[in-house]
């Protein structure tokens, strides 16, 4: 079945850039997603990239997609303490009927 | 504009008890999902409903049943709760197969003792 892998933890200092990486097995998904979960809350869509794009920039966020290597990354520029959260990479299953999530990367930002 | 509403927010059950987690969305979405979130395991799909009247198993369906009561509501039932079902449960909905965004409820924190 589909599999999405992420590293579990990332620790950065305020003002630095953060890069969260993700690899996936099924390349049929039309979109690939990054979701953010703050403590005690549900997940919220942070950004997404269409599968035929290599890069998408949205303010402090840059998403890079390498389809050949099935690798997705999320870069957060000028990371702030408010960016501390769990970040999930997600793709759609082969049928396109459900989202499959990675285990999530906990980003810790210290001042 | 409620989005996805889950009830209850917290629940403690004894082993063997049953309960139903309720989920409703007001966005006229076709697809609805139940996930569980456990430390170090991320979100795992329990069941989903791609459209009203259909349900399908996800990655971890054992011990659960679901009902897509109508387009708005998708419930998750634990017939005989076990400690292994202690988790945070999230309901989500999505507009259609090609939709870019799934909307999540705030979660139900379930403890089975």
mmCIF file of C-alpha atoms in Angstrom:
data_model
loop_
_atom_site.group_PDB
_atom_site.id
_atom_site.type_symbol
_atom_site.label_atom_id
_atom_site.label_comp_id
_atom_site.label_asym_id
_atom_site.label_seq_id
_atom_site.Cartn_x
_atom_site.Cartn_y
_atom_site.Cartn_z
ATOM 1 C CA UNK A 1 0.000 0.000 0.000
ATOM 2 C CA UNK A 2 0.901 3.641 -0.031
ATOM 3 C CA UNK A 3 3.537 4.757 2.432
ATOM 4 C CA UNK A 4 4.661 8.219 3.491
ATOM 5 C CA UNK A 5 7.819 8.623 5.565
ATOM 6 C CA UNK A 6 9.041 11.600 7.565
ATOM 7 C CA UNK A 7 11.670 12.208 10.203
ATOM 8 C CA UNK A 8 10.057 12.585 13.622
ATOM 9 C CA UNK A 9 11.799 15.615 15.125
ATOM 10 C CA UNK A 10 13.453 18.852 14.070
ATOM 11 C CA UNK A 11 14.837 21.498 16.368
ATOM 12 C CA UNK A 12 15.853 24.969 15.137
ATOM 13 C CA UNK A 13 16.592 28.397 16.516
ATOM 14 C CA UNK A 14 14.276 31.311 15.937
ATOM 15 C CA UNK A 15 15.206 33.123 12.732
ATOM 16 C CA UNK A 16 16.797 30.077 11.112
ATOM 17 C CA UNK A 17 15.291 28.171 8.205
ATOM 18 C CA UNK A 18 13.594 24.835 8.820
ATOM 19 C CA UNK A 19 13.487 22.061 6.254
ATOM 20 C CA UNK A 20 11.127 19.140 6.760
ATOM 21 C CA UNK A 21 11.528 16.193 4.419
ATOM 22 C CA UNK A 22 9.123 13.521 3.246
ATOM 23 C CA UNK A 23 9.323 10.515 0.942
ATOM 24 C CA UNK A 24 6.388 8.643 -0.504
ATOM 25 C CA UNK A 25 5.855 5.464 -2.470
ATOM 26 C CA UNK A 26 2.801 6.140 -4.645
ATOM 27 C CA UNK A 27 3.326 8.804 -7.308
ATOM 28 C CA UNK A 28 -0.237 8.778 -8.661
ATOM 29 C CA UNK A 29 -1.490 11.505 -6.333
ATOM 30 C CA UNK A 30 -2.524 14.681 -8.168
ATOM 31 C CA UNK A 31 -1.593 16.832 -5.215
ATOM 32 C CA UNK A 32 0.826 16.491 -2.316
ATOM 33 C CA UNK A 33 0.066 18.256 0.902
ATOM 34 C CA UNK A 34 1.566 19.719 4.038
ATOM 35 C CA UNK A 35 -0.669 19.934 7.086
ATOM 36 C CA UNK A 36 0.089 21.631 10.401
ATOM 37 C CA UNK A 37 -1.186 20.547 13.798
ATOM 38 C CA UNK A 38 -0.899 22.847 16.782
ATOM 39 C CA UNK A 39 -1.175 21.403 20.312
ATOM 40 C CA UNK A 40 -4.654 20.168 21.164
ATOM 41 C CA UNK A 41 -6.045 20.974 17.740
ATOM 42 C CA UNK A 42 -6.979 19.231 14.528
ATOM 43 C CA UNK A 43 -4.945 19.425 11.350
ATOM 44 C CA UNK A 44 -5.047 22.422 9.053
ATOM 45 C CA UNK A 45 -3.869 22.562 5.473
ATOM 46 C CA UNK A 46 -0.667 24.594 5.304
ATOM 47 C CA UNK A 47 0.112 24.334 1.616
ATOM 48 C CA UNK A 48 -0.006 21.893 -1.269
ATOM 49 C CA UNK A 49 1.708 21.353 -4.596
ATOM 50 C CA UNK A 50 0.339 20.040 -7.855
ATOM 51 C CA UNK A 51 2.192 16.902 -8.923
ATOM 52 C CA UNK A 52 3.458 18.390 -12.185
ATOM 53 C CA UNK A 53 5.193 21.278 -10.399
ATOM 54 C CA UNK A 54 8.727 21.299 -9.025
ATOM 55 C CA UNK A 55 8.390 24.175 -6.624
ATOM 56 C CA UNK A 56 5.780 26.337 -4.981
ATOM 57 C CA UNK A 57 6.444 29.418 -2.897
ATOM 58 C CA UNK A 58 3.939 30.938 -0.508
ATOM 59 C CA UNK A 59 5.328 33.743 1.661
ATOM 60 C CA UNK A 60 7.738 32.063 4.109
ATOM 61 C CA UNK A 61 6.948 28.584 2.805
ATOM 62 C CA UNK A 62 8.701 26.848 -0.080
ATOM 63 C CA UNK A 63 7.652 23.401 -1.220
ATOM 64 C CA UNK A 64 10.021 21.381 -3.392
ATOM 65 C CA UNK A 65 8.923 18.244 -5.215
ATOM 66 C CA UNK A 66 11.299 15.736 -6.785
ATOM 67 C CA UNK A 67 9.036 13.255 -8.547
ATOM 68 C CA UNK A 68 11.876 11.080 -9.736
ATOM 69 C CA UNK A 69 13.045 10.455 -6.172
ATOM 70 C CA UNK A 70 9.513 10.705 -4.712
ATOM 71 C CA UNK A 71 10.749 13.337 -2.294
ATOM 72 C CA UNK A 72 8.832 16.323 -0.966
ATOM 73 C CA UNK A 73 10.213 19.039 1.292
ATOM 74 C CA UNK A 74 8.846 22.018 3.153
ATOM 75 C CA UNK A 75 11.119 24.945 3.909
ATOM 76 C CA UNK A 76 10.050 27.561 6.426
ATOM 77 C CA UNK A 77 12.116 30.736 6.214
ATOM 78 C CA UNK A 78 12.748 32.888 9.285
ATOM 79 C CA UNK A 79 11.210 30.294 11.604
ATOM 80 C CA UNK A 80 9.293 31.744 14.532
ATOM 81 C CA UNK A 81 8.300 30.246 17.887
ATOM 82 C CA UNK A 82 4.719 30.236 16.605
ATOM 83 C CA UNK A 83 5.790 27.736 13.953
ATOM 84 C CA UNK A 84 6.329 25.106 16.652
ATOM 85 C CA UNK A 85 3.889 22.342 15.746
ATOM 86 C CA UNK A 86 3.653 18.924 14.136
ATOM 87 C CA UNK A 87 3.891 18.970 10.335
ATOM 88 C CA UNK A 88 2.375 16.181 8.284
ATOM 89 C CA UNK A 89 3.119 15.257 4.717
ATOM 90 C CA UNK A 90 0.178 13.644 2.878
ATOM 91 C CA UNK A 91 -0.666 12.122 -0.468
ATOM 92 C CA UNK A 92 -3.828 10.614 -1.862
ATOM 93 C CA UNK A 93 -4.257 6.858 -2.146
ATOM 94 C CA UNK A 94 -4.243 5.243 -5.578
ATOM 95 C CA UNK A 95 -7.986 5.555 -5.991
ATOM 96 C CA UNK A 96 -7.818 9.208 -4.989
ATOM 97 C CA UNK A 97 -10.468 8.567 -2.348
ATOM 98 C CA UNK A 98 -8.483 9.074 0.862
ATOM 99 C CA UNK A 99 -5.481 10.992 2.194
ATOM 100 C CA UNK A 100 -2.540 9.029 3.548
ATOM 101 C CA UNK A 101 -0.426 10.826 6.142
ATOM 102 C CA UNK A 102 3.126 10.442 7.307
ATOM 103 C CA UNK A 103 3.883 10.069 11.016
ATOM 104 C CA UNK A 104 4.473 13.799 11.375
ATOM 105 C CA UNK A 105 7.559 15.873 12.147
ATOM 106 C CA UNK A 106 7.571 17.747 15.438
ATOM 107 C CA UNK A 107 9.210 21.117 14.885
ATOM 108 C CA UNK A 108 10.585 22.769 17.995
ATOM 109 C CA UNK A 109 11.692 26.387 17.730
ATOM 110 C CA UNK A 110 13.830 27.874 20.486
ATOM 111 C CA UNK A 111 14.387 31.567 21.054
ATOM 112 C CA UNK B 1 -19.628 28.403 9.860
ATOM 113 C CA UNK B 2 -18.877 25.297 11.936
ATOM 114 C CA UNK B 3 -16.959 23.150 9.395
ATOM 115 C CA UNK B 4 -16.450 19.693 10.896
ATOM 116 C CA UNK B 5 -17.922 19.085 14.350
ATOM 117 C CA UNK B 6 -17.062 16.082 16.476
ATOM 118 C CA UNK B 7 -18.692 14.955 19.693
ATOM 119 C CA UNK B 8 -17.746 14.239 22.378
ATOM 120 C CA UNK B 9 -14.405 15.986 22.886
ATOM 121 C CA UNK B 10 -13.340 13.680 25.709
ATOM 122 C CA UNK B 11 -14.501 10.234 26.810
ATOM 123 C CA UNK B 12 -13.385 7.582 29.283
ATOM 124 C CA UNK B 13 -14.676 4.055 28.764
ATOM 125 C CA UNK B 14 -14.251 0.820 30.611
ATOM 126 C CA UNK B 15 -12.997 -2.177 28.682
ATOM 127 C CA UNK B 16 -15.908 -3.857 26.930
ATOM 128 C CA UNK B 17 -18.168 -0.815 26.862
ATOM 129 C CA UNK B 18 -19.500 0.507 23.576
ATOM 130 C CA UNK B 19 -19.841 4.011 22.274
ATOM 131 C CA UNK B 20 -20.383 6.011 19.110
ATOM 132 C CA UNK B 21 -18.324 8.991 18.058
ATOM 133 C CA UNK B 22 -20.334 11.501 16.079
ATOM 134 C CA UNK B 23 -19.134 13.676 13.218
ATOM 135 C CA UNK B 24 -21.030 16.202 11.126
ATOM 136 C CA UNK B 25 -19.925 18.590 8.394
ATOM 137 C CA UNK B 26 -21.807 21.537 6.968
ATOM 138 C CA UNK B 27 -19.763 22.034 3.783
ATOM 139 C CA UNK B 28 -21.753 19.662 1.553
ATOM 140 C CA UNK B 29 -18.668 17.475 1.138
ATOM 141 C CA UNK B 30 -18.921 14.085 -0.496
ATOM 142 C CA UNK B 31 -16.038 12.359 1.302
ATOM 143 C CA UNK B 32 -15.653 11.811 5.034
ATOM 144 C CA UNK B 33 -12.954 10.045 7.038
ATOM 145 C CA UNK B 34 -12.093 8.718 10.455
ATOM 146 C CA UNK B 35 -8.460 8.723 11.571
ATOM 147 C CA UNK B 36 -6.781 7.833 14.825
ATOM 148 C CA UNK B 37 -3.658 9.561 16.056
ATOM 149 C CA UNK B 38 -1.186 7.844 18.350
ATOM 150 C CA UNK B 39 2.239 9.050 19.506
ATOM 151 C CA UNK B 40 4.926 8.105 16.986
ATOM 152 C CA UNK B 41 2.341 6.611 14.623
ATOM 153 C CA UNK B 42 0.951 9.711 12.977
ATOM 154 C CA UNK B 43 -2.565 9.574 11.569
ATOM 155 C CA UNK B 44 -3.880 6.216 10.494
ATOM 156 C CA UNK B 45 -7.027 5.853 8.442
ATOM 157 C CA UNK B 46 -9.718 3.739 10.093
ATOM 158 C CA UNK B 47 -12.604 4.010 7.630
ATOM 159 C CA UNK B 48 -13.705 6.398 4.960
ATOM 160 C CA UNK B 49 -16.787 7.173 2.941
ATOM 161 C CA UNK B 50 -16.176 8.470 -0.565
ATOM 162 C CA UNK B 51 -19.825 9.362 -1.016
ATOM 163 C CA UNK B 52 -23.148 9.029 0.727
ATOM 164 C CA UNK B 53 -24.097 5.382 0.949
ATOM 165 C CA UNK B 54 -20.579 3.955 0.637
ATOM 166 C CA UNK B 55 -17.968 3.077 3.242
ATOM 167 C CA UNK B 56 -14.554 1.461 2.895
ATOM 168 C CA UNK B 57 -11.926 0.124 5.249
ATOM 169 C CA UNK B 58 -8.733 2.020 5.784
ATOM 170 C CA UNK B 59 -5.475 0.876 7.320
ATOM 171 C CA UNK B 60 -6.743 -0.041 10.818
ATOM 172 C CA UNK B 61 -10.465 -0.959 10.700
ATOM 173 C CA UNK B 62 -10.515 -3.848 13.205
ATOM 174 C CA UNK B 63 -12.680 -3.179 16.237
ATOM 175 C CA UNK B 64 -14.621 -0.358 14.577
ATOM 176 C CA UNK B 65 -17.767 0.095 12.537
ATOM 177 C CA UNK B 66 -19.003 3.161 10.699
ATOM 178 C CA UNK B 67 -22.266 4.549 9.396
ATOM 179 C CA UNK B 68 -22.685 7.239 6.769
ATOM 180 C CA UNK B 69 -26.066 8.320 8.021
ATOM 181 C CA UNK B 70 -26.541 10.975 5.347
ATOM 182 C CA UNK B 71 -24.298 13.366 3.455
ATOM 183 C CA UNK B 72 -23.586 15.408 6.585
ATOM 184 C CA UNK B 73 -22.948 12.739 9.186
ATOM 185 C CA UNK B 74 -20.414 9.936 9.558
ATOM 186 C CA UNK B 75 -20.281 8.065 12.853
ATOM 187 C CA UNK B 76 -17.666 5.700 14.271
ATOM 188 C CA UNK B 77 -18.735 2.922 16.650
ATOM 189 C CA UNK B 78 -16.650 0.917 19.077
ATOM 190 C CA UNK B 79 -18.715 -2.165 19.958
ATOM 191 C CA UNK B 80 -16.455 -3.484 22.717
ATOM 192 C CA UNK B 81 -13.761 -1.014 23.645
ATOM 193 C CA UNK B 82 -10.224 -2.219 24.344
ATOM 194 C CA UNK B 83 -7.272 -0.361 25.923
ATOM 195 C CA UNK B 84 -5.533 -0.498 22.516
ATOM 196 C CA UNK B 85 -8.233 1.848 21.243
ATOM 197 C CA UNK B 86 -7.091 4.604 23.557
ATOM 198 C CA UNK B 87 -6.262 7.349 21.100
ATOM 199 C CA UNK B 88 -7.257 10.704 19.678
ATOM 200 C CA UNK B 89 -9.816 10.303 16.920
ATOM 201 C CA UNK B 90 -10.214 12.791 14.106
ATOM 202 C CA UNK B 91 -13.010 13.118 11.623
ATOM 203 C CA UNK B 92 -12.338 14.878 8.319
ATOM 204 C CA UNK B 93 -14.215 15.762 5.166
ATOM 205 C CA UNK B 94 -13.222 16.638 1.625
ATOM 206 C CA UNK B 95 -15.211 18.026 -1.287
ATOM 207 C CA UNK B 96 -14.419 15.542 -4.012
ATOM 208 C CA UNK B 97 -11.741 13.235 -5.318
ATOM 209 C CA UNK B 98 -9.637 16.026 -6.745
ATOM 210 C CA UNK B 99 -10.151 18.475 -3.913
ATOM 211 C CA UNK B 100 -7.096 20.108 -2.512
ATOM 212 C CA UNK B 101 -8.118 20.366 1.108
ATOM 213 C CA UNK B 102 -9.450 18.074 3.801
ATOM 214 C CA UNK B 103 -11.027 19.791 6.791
ATOM 215 C CA UNK B 104 -10.550 18.284 10.215
ATOM 216 C CA UNK B 105 -12.582 18.320 13.375
ATOM 217 C CA UNK B 106 -10.999 19.176 16.716
ATOM 218 C CA UNK B 107 -10.662 15.560 17.762
ATOM 219 C CA UNK B 108 -12.069 13.206 20.401
ATOM 220 C CA UNK B 109 -9.672 12.089 23.110
ATOM 221 C CA UNK B 110 -10.732 8.572 24.118
ATOM 222 C CA UNK B 111 -9.281 6.650 27.041
ATOM 223 C CA UNK B 112 -10.193 3.011 27.596
ATOM 224 C CA UNK B 113 -9.352 1.700 31.061
#
